[in-house]
């Protein structure tokens, strides 16, 4: 069990308000450093040359047309995809370094998937406690009480005994967020967390994410929710064709895009 | 009919015992072999994949009766005559090896298919939390895979149980082998083979019943 206090609602600054100035609300520490990242699947060059830094406490939203490489970019950040070229450093650790234990890196980088990926063979509580207990982060009892706390944060304390198949999509995704939080990560990656949800369930998941953002979590979010991006993000990356075409505050990128490709994309989705 | 049961009932029951013994031994080792080669074919390691593929294709491509002759007669002959190593295998040993290899190859395929049928997202989610590959496999992927495999595994068990009859050709005193003896003594072909068929049927029906119950138990959370 880490001694870090979990982010709680009561401690949060201005829940759901986003940042006023749109600049980096960070302390300036780089959490993820990406330099000339390249990813090739067979002959398909999905990521051509991606460089960016993600700062502590920053909320970065990645937008772009499908096939632009957004999800691949996100999956390279915790090495779910092996990177073909370039550098990805998490907290200064080169994630493909020879001496790097990627599992240790991943302990600090939570991930939430489009299709939830809850462990179907385990109930909600066991979904949350599996990793902390297996990785000796906490005793079984500690992990359980921590898990119950996390479930309460996402409003699902009454679902501890349920199996994933008994939950709605929105509930599954909130459990998935709680599962990631049980490892007490300091970075959270979201891969289209609301894309597989029925419309009426999108709100409940975004609410939990807003709360996290307000509590100062470093977040990288691939999403098509432009309203959410505008409200919560500090920075928006627009990706197309394996490059970051445009980046800036949501005001800049979403409201006043400069690049024709960004304009074109936003015309279609807004 | 009555004469066969009163006079040869005990012989046939004992033979059924031998059949079950052989099947159990064969299945036990087949599960181990199947697990090893099944896992070898799913991990990301080319040499392991190739070895598993050669094993499965090799065994599946040879009829079991040929495998039985090869193991029971062929290999000891080669060892004795060419390498001057005196080895003899009992019919039970040879039969167990033969069943284990044969059934193991099919089990490996069932296990490979079962693991690959589990959504890749399950492994990714486990890995994203920092769980190592084998822990993720053991705690998340395999429990789900095994549940999906159960109908196929039971099916394979039944096939293997019946395949023990092939090993009558190497003289193992299982049910078919003994029944041949009964027919030779009594000339009562119809009655004897009828009784043998019913004996197999009862054992296999019981096995499938158990399998159904097991399947239902495992699906309690569905």
mmCIF file with all atom_site columns, N, CA, C and O in Angstrom, chain B residues 4 19 32 44 62 86 97 118 127-128 130 136 172 180 208 212 217:
data_model
loop_
_atom_site.group_PDB
_atom_site.id
_atom_site.type_symbol
_atom_site.label_atom_id
_atom_site.label_alt_id
_atom_site.label_comp_id
_atom_site.label_asym_id
_atom_site.label_entity_id
_atom_site.label_seq_id
_atom_site.pdbx_PDB_ins_code
_atom_site.Cartn_x
_atom_site.Cartn_y
_atom_site.Cartn_z
_atom_site.occupancy
_atom_site.B_iso_or_equiv
_atom_site.pdbx_formal_charge
_atom_site.auth_seq_id
_atom_site.auth_comp_id
_atom_site.auth_asym_id
_atom_site.auth_atom_id
_atom_site.pdbx_PDB_model_num
ATOM 1  N N  . UNK B 1 4   ? -23.587 -65.620 -21.217 1.00 0.00 ? 4   UNK B N  1
ATOM 2  C CA . UNK B 1 4   ? -22.420 -64.746 -21.325 1.00 0.00 ? 4   UNK B CA 1
ATOM 3  C C  . UNK B 1 4   ? -22.226 -63.969 -20.028 1.00 0.00 ? 4   UNK B C  1
ATOM 4  O O  . UNK B 1 4   ? -21.118 -63.874 -19.490 1.00 0.00 ? 4   UNK B O  1
ATOM 5  N N  . UNK B 1 19  ? -9.816  -51.008 -19.174 1.00 0.00 ? 19  UNK B N  1
ATOM 6  C CA . UNK B 1 19  ? -10.093 -49.938 -20.134 1.00 0.00 ? 19  UNK B CA 1
ATOM 7  C C  . UNK B 1 19  ? -10.065 -48.583 -19.445 1.00 0.00 ? 19  UNK B C  1
ATOM 8  O O  . UNK B 1 19  ? -9.436  -47.629 -19.907 1.00 0.00 ? 19  UNK B O  1
ATOM 9  N N  . UNK B 1 32  ? -1.395  -33.030 -19.469 1.00 0.00 ? 32  UNK B N  1
ATOM 10 C CA . UNK B 1 32  ? -0.101  -32.360 -19.262 1.00 0.00 ? 32  UNK B CA 1
ATOM 11 C C  . UNK B 1 32  ? 0.524   -32.029 -20.610 1.00 0.00 ? 32  UNK B C  1
ATOM 12 O O  . UNK B 1 32  ? 0.932   -30.886 -20.865 1.00 0.00 ? 32  UNK B O  1
ATOM 13 N N  . UNK B 1 44  ? 4.459   -15.859 -27.579 1.00 0.00 ? 44  UNK B N  1
ATOM 14 C CA . UNK B 1 44  ? 5.131   -15.212 -28.702 1.00 0.00 ? 44  UNK B CA 1
ATOM 15 C C  . UNK B 1 44  ? 6.580   -15.652 -28.751 1.00 0.00 ? 44  UNK B C  1
ATOM 16 O O  . UNK B 1 44  ? 7.485   -14.992 -28.242 1.00 0.00 ? 44  UNK B O  1
ATOM 17 N N  . UNK B 1 62  ? -0.860  -39.342 -38.094 1.00 0.00 ? 62  UNK B N  1
ATOM 18 C CA . UNK B 1 62  ? -0.598  -40.784 -38.057 1.00 0.00 ? 62  UNK B CA 1
ATOM 19 C C  . UNK B 1 62  ? -1.779  -41.478 -37.378 1.00 0.00 ? 62  UNK B C  1
ATOM 20 O O  . UNK B 1 62  ? -2.184  -41.090 -36.294 1.00 0.00 ? 62  UNK B O  1
ATOM 21 N N  . UNK B 1 86  ? 18.482  -53.296 -24.337 1.00 0.00 ? 86  UNK B N  1
ATOM 22 C CA . UNK B 1 86  ? 17.351  -54.183 -24.095 1.00 0.00 ? 86  UNK B CA 1
ATOM 23 C C  . UNK B 1 86  ? 16.200  -53.442 -23.430 1.00 0.00 ? 86  UNK B C  1
ATOM 24 O O  . UNK B 1 86  ? 16.280  -53.076 -22.268 1.00 0.00 ? 86  UNK B O  1
ATOM 25 N N  . UNK B 1 97  ? 1.405   -44.384 -23.327 1.00 0.00 ? 97  UNK B N  1
ATOM 26 C CA . UNK B 1 97  ? 2.180   -43.432 -24.138 1.00 0.00 ? 97  UNK B CA 1
ATOM 27 C C  . UNK B 1 97  ? 1.417   -43.085 -25.409 1.00 0.00 ? 97  UNK B C  1
ATOM 28 O O  . UNK B 1 97  ? 1.276   -41.922 -25.780 1.00 0.00 ? 97  UNK B O  1
ATOM 29 N N  . UNK B 1 118 ? -10.243 -16.226 -26.022 1.00 0.00 ? 118 UNK B N  1
ATOM 30 C CA . UNK B 1 118 ? -10.425 -15.194 -24.992 1.00 0.00 ? 118 UNK B CA 1
ATOM 31 C C  . UNK B 1 118 ? -10.020 -13.853 -25.597 1.00 0.00 ? 118 UNK B C  1
ATOM 32 O O  . UNK B 1 118 ? -8.948  -13.737 -26.188 1.00 0.00 ? 118 UNK B O  1
ATOM 33 N N  . UNK B 1 127 ? -2.144  -6.789  -18.330 1.00 0.00 ? 127 UNK B N  1
ATOM 34 C CA . UNK B 1 127 ? -0.779  -6.284  -18.506 1.00 0.00 ? 127 UNK B CA 1
ATOM 35 C C  . UNK B 1 127 ? -0.700  -4.797  -18.193 1.00 0.00 ? 127 UNK B C  1
ATOM 36 O O  . UNK B 1 127 ? 0.289   -4.316  -17.652 1.00 0.00 ? 127 UNK B O  1
ATOM 37 N N  . UNK B 1 128 ? -1.776  -4.049  -18.545 1.00 0.00 ? 128 UNK B N  1
ATOM 38 C CA . UNK B 1 128 ? -1.745  -2.604  -18.327 1.00 0.00 ? 128 UNK B CA 1
ATOM 39 C C  . UNK B 1 128 ? -1.686  -2.262  -16.838 1.00 0.00 ? 128 UNK B C  1
ATOM 40 O O  . UNK B 1 128 ? -1.257  -1.191  -16.459 1.00 0.00 ? 128 UNK B O  1
ATOM 41 N N  . UNK B 1 130 ? 0.164   -3.849  -14.829 1.00 0.00 ? 130 UNK B N  1
ATOM 42 C CA . UNK B 1 130 ? 1.505   -4.201  -14.365 1.00 0.00 ? 130 UNK B CA 1
ATOM 43 C C  . UNK B 1 130 ? 1.673   -5.679  -14.062 1.00 0.00 ? 130 UNK B C  1
ATOM 44 O O  . UNK B 1 130 ? 2.730   -6.111  -13.623 1.00 0.00 ? 130 UNK B O  1
ATOM 45 N N  . UNK B 1 136 ? -0.921  -12.966 -15.651 1.00 0.00 ? 136 UNK B N  1
ATOM 46 C CA . UNK B 1 136 ? -2.138  -12.587 -16.377 1.00 0.00 ? 136 UNK B CA 1
ATOM 47 C C  . UNK B 1 136 ? -2.775  -13.816 -16.993 1.00 0.00 ? 136 UNK B C  1
ATOM 48 O O  . UNK B 1 136 ? -3.993  -14.002 -16.964 1.00 0.00 ? 136 UNK B O  1
ATOM 49 N N  . UNK B 1 172 ? -3.269  -55.507 -25.039 1.00 0.00 ? 172 UNK B N  1
ATOM 50 C CA . UNK B 1 172 ? -3.636  -55.028 -23.704 1.00 0.00 ? 172 UNK B CA 1
ATOM 51 C C  . UNK B 1 172 ? -5.014  -55.580 -23.359 1.00 0.00 ? 172 UNK B C  1
ATOM 52 O O  . UNK B 1 172 ? -5.943  -55.492 -24.158 1.00 0.00 ? 172 UNK B O  1
ATOM 53 N N  . UNK B 1 180 ? -13.113 -60.359 -27.566 1.00 0.00 ? 180 UNK B N  1
ATOM 54 C CA . UNK B 1 180 ? -12.703 -61.244 -28.666 1.00 0.00 ? 180 UNK B CA 1
ATOM 55 C C  . UNK B 1 180 ? -12.504 -62.656 -28.146 1.00 0.00 ? 180 UNK B C  1
ATOM 56 O O  . UNK B 1 180 ? -12.908 -63.636 -28.784 1.00 0.00 ? 180 UNK B O  1
ATOM 57 N N  . UNK B 1 208 ? -20.697 -38.048 -19.762 1.00 0.00 ? 208 UNK B N  1
ATOM 58 C CA . UNK B 1 208 ? -21.285 -36.816 -20.316 1.00 0.00 ? 208 UNK B CA 1
ATOM 59 C C  . UNK B 1 208 ? -22.228 -36.143 -19.336 1.00 0.00 ? 208 UNK B C  1
ATOM 60 O O  . UNK B 1 208 ? -22.320 -34.933 -19.302 1.00 0.00 ? 208 UNK B O  1
ATOM 61 N N  . UNK B 1 212 ? -21.947 -32.287 -18.018 1.00 0.00 ? 212 UNK B N  1
ATOM 62 C CA . UNK B 1 212 ? -23.024 -31.281 -18.062 1.00 0.00 ? 212 UNK B CA 1
ATOM 63 C C  . UNK B 1 212 ? -23.161 -30.579 -16.724 1.00 0.00 ? 212 UNK B C  1
ATOM 64 O O  . UNK B 1 212 ? -23.314 -29.368 -16.646 1.00 0.00 ? 212 UNK B O  1
ATOM 65 N N  . UNK B 1 217 ? -22.178 -25.812 -13.249 1.00 0.00 ? 217 UNK B N  1
ATOM 66 C CA . UNK B 1 217 ? -21.561 -25.240 -12.050 1.00 0.00 ? 217 UNK B CA 1
ATOM 67 C C  . UNK B 1 217 ? -20.640 -24.083 -12.412 1.00 0.00 ? 217 UNK B C  1
ATOM 68 O O  . UNK B 1 217 ? -20.636 -23.045 -11.786 1.00 0.00 ? 217 UNK B O  1
#
